[in-house]
Short mmCIF file of C-alpha atoms in Angstrom, two decimals:
data_model
loop_
_atom_site.label_atom_id
_atom_site.label_comp_id
_atom_site.label_asym_id
_atom_site.label_seq_id
_atom_site.Cartn_x
_atom_site.Cartn_y
_atom_site.Cartn_z
CA MET A 1 -1.75 -20.71 1.67
CA ASN A 2 0.85 -22.00 3.18
CA SER A 3 1.80 -25.42 2.64
CA ASN A 4 3.23 -26.78 5.86
CA LEU A 5 0.14 -25.24 8.15
CA LEU A 6 -2.39 -27.99 8.24
CA PHE A 7 -5.61 -26.04 7.14
CA ASP A 8 -8.63 -28.70 7.77
CA PHE A 9 -12.35 -28.10 6.99
CA SER A 10 -14.96 -30.11 7.53
CA VAL A 11 -18.91 -30.23 7.48
CA ASN A 12 -21.81 -31.56 10.10
CA ARG A 13 -24.31 -32.13 7.92
CA GLU A 14 -26.55 -33.68 11.76
CA ASN A 15 -25.28 -31.02 14.30
CA LYS A 16 -24.99 -28.41 12.71
CA THR A 17 -21.87 -27.40 12.64
CA ILE A 18 -19.10 -26.54 10.47
CA HIS A 19 -15.38 -27.83 12.27
CA VAL A 20 -12.11 -25.17 11.01
CA ILE A 21 -8.77 -26.45 12.26
CA ARG A 22 -5.86 -24.40 11.53
CA GLU A 23 -1.65 -24.38 12.61
CA PHE A 24 -0.08 -20.31 12.73
CA ASN A 25 4.01 -20.29 12.79
CA GLY A 26 4.50 -17.69 16.35
CA ASP A 27 3.81 -17.86 19.53
CA LEU A 28 0.22 -18.88 21.85
CA GLU A 29 0.77 -14.61 23.10
CA LEU A 30 1.41 -13.43 19.66
CA VAL A 31 -1.86 -16.06 18.24
CA TRP A 32 -3.93 -14.87 20.77
CA ARG A 33 -3.37 -11.46 20.33
CA ALA A 34 -4.08 -10.99 17.33
CA TRP A 35 -7.18 -13.04 17.48
CA THR A 36 -8.14 -11.03 20.36
CA THR A 37 -6.87 -7.55 19.41
CA ALA A 38 -9.07 -4.68 17.44
CA GLU A 39 -5.19 -3.64 16.71
CA LEU A 40 -4.16 -6.69 15.20
CA LEU A 41 -7.61 -8.37 14.09
CA ASP A 42 -8.79 -5.23 11.78
CA GLN A 43 -5.24 -6.45 10.25
CA TRP A 44 -6.28 -9.30 8.99
CA TRP A 45 -9.98 -10.27 9.92
CA GLY A 46 -11.37 -8.97 5.91
CA PRO A 47 -10.99 -11.20 3.87
CA LYS A 48 -9.05 -8.80 0.43
CA PRO A 49 -10.66 -6.86 -0.88
CA CYS A 50 -13.26 -6.84 2.13
CA LYS A 51 -11.63 -3.80 4.91
CA VAL A 52 -12.79 -4.25 8.32
CA GLU A 53 -13.37 -1.10 10.93
CA THR A 54 -13.93 -1.74 14.64
CA LYS A 55 -16.33 0.35 15.98
CA THR A 56 -15.42 -0.89 19.91
CA MET A 57 -13.65 -3.79 21.01
CA ASP A 58 -13.38 -4.85 24.46
CA PHE A 59 -12.42 -8.05 24.83
CA ARG A 60 -13.62 -9.67 28.13
CA GLU A 61 -16.84 -12.02 29.18
CA ASN A 62 -20.41 -10.34 28.10
CA GLY A 63 -18.29 -8.06 26.25
CA PHE A 64 -18.10 -7.90 22.64
CA TRP A 65 -16.64 -6.49 18.92
CA HIS A 66 -18.39 -4.36 17.55
CA TYR A 67 -17.24 -4.14 13.64
CA ALA A 68 -17.61 -2.58 9.86
CA MET A 69 -17.33 -5.17 7.03
CA LEU A 70 -16.38 -2.67 3.68
CA ILE A 71 -16.94 -4.51 0.38
CA PRO A 72 -15.08 -3.17 -2.54
CA THR A 73 -18.68 -1.55 -2.93
CA GLY A 74 -18.87 0.47 -0.86
CA GLU A 75 -20.85 -0.82 1.04
CA LYS A 76 -21.10 -1.36 4.96
CA TYR A 77 -22.84 -4.78 6.49
CA TRP A 78 -21.76 -4.18 10.77
CA SER A 79 -21.33 -7.32 12.78
CA MET A 80 -21.27 -8.42 16.11
CA VAL A 81 -19.12 -10.72 18.30
CA ASN A 82 -20.69 -11.24 21.80
CA TYR A 83 -18.11 -13.43 23.74
CA ILE A 84 -19.10 -16.01 26.67
CA SER A 85 -16.59 -16.82 28.01
CA ILE A 86 -12.54 -16.53 27.76
CA ILE A 87 -9.50 -18.27 28.89
CA LYS A 88 -7.00 -16.35 28.77
CA GLU A 89 -4.00 -17.99 26.14
CA LYS A 90 -5.93 -20.94 25.97
CA SER A 91 -9.93 -20.86 24.53
CA PHE A 92 -13.24 -18.38 23.64
CA ALA A 93 -16.40 -19.16 22.93
CA ALA A 94 -19.15 -16.16 21.53
CA LYS A 95 -21.69 -15.57 19.36
CA ASP A 96 -21.36 -13.34 16.54
CA GLY A 97 -24.39 -12.54 13.81
CA PHE A 98 -25.19 -8.87 11.74
CA CYS A 99 -26.10 -5.91 13.63
CA ASP A 100 -26.94 -1.96 12.67
CA GLU A 101 -24.14 1.28 13.10
CA ASN A 102 -25.13 0.78 16.70
CA GLY A 103 -24.26 -2.03 17.71
CA ALA A 104 -28.60 -3.11 18.14
CA MET A 105 -28.95 -7.04 16.85
CA ASP A 106 -31.04 -7.82 13.70
CA PRO A 107 -33.23 -10.38 15.45
CA ALA A 108 -34.13 -10.86 11.63
CA PHE A 109 -30.53 -13.08 10.54
CA PRO A 110 -29.70 -15.44 13.69
CA GLN A 111 -26.64 -16.01 14.89
CA ASN A 112 -24.18 -19.04 15.50
CA LEU A 113 -21.66 -19.78 17.95
CA TRP A 114 -18.17 -20.04 17.72
CA GLN A 115 -15.39 -21.80 19.56
CA ASN A 116 -11.80 -21.07 19.58
CA ASN A 117 -9.38 -22.91 21.79
CA PHE A 118 -5.62 -22.50 21.76
CA ARG A 119 -3.19 -25.09 21.75
CA VAL A 120 0.79 -24.92 21.04
CA LYS A 121 1.80 -28.14 18.56
CA GLY A 122 6.31 -27.65 19.01
CA THR A 123 6.81 -24.43 17.39
CA LYS A 124 3.70 -24.05 15.73
CA VAL A 125 -0.52 -22.96 17.30
CA GLU A 126 -2.95 -24.67 16.47
CA VAL A 127 -6.79 -23.05 16.20
CA ASP A 128 -9.58 -25.55 16.23
CA MET A 129 -13.01 -23.88 15.98
CA LEU A 130 -16.19 -25.08 15.61
CA PHE A 131 -19.41 -23.40 15.02
CA THR A 132 -22.02 -24.02 15.23
CA PHE A 133 -25.41 -22.92 13.74
CA ASP A 134 -29.12 -23.84 15.85
CA THR A 135 -30.44 -24.56 12.54
CA LEU A 136 -30.59 -25.70 9.03
CA ALA A 137 -32.93 -23.02 8.36
CA ASP A 138 -30.46 -20.56 10.32
CA LEU A 139 -27.82 -21.73 7.91
CA GLN A 140 -30.68 -20.95 4.79
CA GLN A 141 -31.22 -17.40 6.76
CA LEU A 142 -27.49 -16.70 6.67
CA ILE A 143 -27.59 -17.92 3.02
CA ASP A 144 -30.47 -16.29 2.10
CA MET A 145 -29.05 -13.12 3.62
CA ASN A 146 -26.02 -13.03 1.80
CA PHE A 147 -27.53 -13.28 -1.97
CA LYS A 148 -30.01 -10.89 -1.07
CA GLU A 149 -27.39 -8.24 0.46
CA GLY A 150 -25.07 -8.52 -2.46
CA PHE A 151 -22.20 -9.82 -0.32
CA THR A 152 -21.36 -12.92 -3.05
CA THR A 153 -19.71 -9.51 -5.14
CA GLY A 154 -17.29 -9.51 -2.63
CA LEU A 155 -16.54 -13.15 -2.41
CA GLN A 156 -16.81 -13.14 -6.12
CA GLN A 157 -13.98 -10.50 -6.45
CA LEU A 158 -12.26 -12.77 -3.55
CA ASP A 159 -12.61 -15.77 -6.03
CA GLU A 160 -10.73 -14.82 -8.69
CA LEU A 161 -8.19 -13.37 -5.89
CA LEU A 162 -8.02 -16.62 -5.11
CA LEU A 163 -7.42 -17.77 -8.59
CA MET A 164 -4.91 -15.18 -9.57
CA LEU A 165 -2.85 -15.99 -6.33
CA SER A 166 -2.91 -20.39 -6.93
CA ASN A 167 -2.24 -19.71 -10.55
CA LYS A 168 1.71 -17.66 -9.35
CA MET B 1 -29.47 -27.89 -1.13
CA LYS B 2 -26.86 -26.76 -4.27
CA GLU B 3 -27.42 -22.54 -2.19
CA ILE B 4 -26.25 -25.30 1.34
CA GLU B 5 -23.15 -25.69 -0.64
CA LYS B 6 -22.02 -22.64 -2.12
CA TRP B 7 -22.79 -21.06 0.38
CA ILE B 8 -20.14 -23.75 2.20
CA GLU B 9 -17.16 -23.10 0.33
CA GLN B 10 -17.85 -19.77 -0.14
CA PHE B 11 -18.05 -20.06 3.73
CA ARG B 12 -14.33 -21.22 3.73
CA LYS B 13 -12.31 -19.45 1.39
CA ILE B 14 -13.62 -15.96 3.32
CA TRP B 15 -11.19 -18.56 6.05
CA GLU B 16 -8.74 -19.36 3.63
CA ALA B 17 -7.78 -16.08 2.96
CA ARG B 18 -7.98 -15.07 6.42
CA PHE B 19 -6.02 -17.61 7.18
CA ASN B 20 -3.61 -16.80 4.48
CA GLN B 21 -3.62 -12.87 5.66
CA LEU B 22 -2.98 -14.17 9.37
CA ASP B 23 -0.18 -15.97 8.65
CA HIS B 24 2.11 -12.78 6.65
CA LEU B 25 0.65 -10.43 10.11
CA LEU B 26 2.62 -13.38 11.93
CA SER B 27 5.30 -13.27 9.95
CA THR B 28 5.92 -9.62 10.22
CA ILE B 29 5.42 -9.03 13.76
CA LYS B 30 8.19 -12.14 14.58
CA LYS B 31 10.04 -9.72 11.97
CA GLN B 32 9.96 -6.72 13.30
CA LYS B 33 11.08 -7.81 17.04
CA LYS B 34 14.02 -9.84 15.28
#
């Protein structure tokens, strides 16, 4: 991680929220584009060694981003981000969750609300993210699903990668 | 509750990794623009 850039991560169990703040070096137009276009999202959204492939991106209110997360074992996990509100270069809110290849949401799994706010801070842009889970049970269900579907395989490799990078 | 802690830590690591990749991408695009 670039130590010059703010990264704050906090969990509020009472409110069932996770709050993340991160600064980025770049102008607002570029940072916004990185978060809202498939061309750029595909290049960074998949945490290595996972990759992301966008099937459809329709970034507008009531639009959606439908993508697959490819994990190193060769499996694909489909996700959908449904955009609720968008204020260009200021904020967007969305609900995300798991779906199938055709974009049908899986009702067995909860969706979480996700709000992103963008603020210019000098030569940097601060992105403020708030994830809200409906219930602790929802969070638990996501945890169960992650373990059941073997998503942790990719995460374990990510752990190894992060360890390797931190030792450099 | 241990599983929740573990999941939260993984969630944090995923975002940290993504952000690092975004840093790299932004830096690459800025260099290309120059």
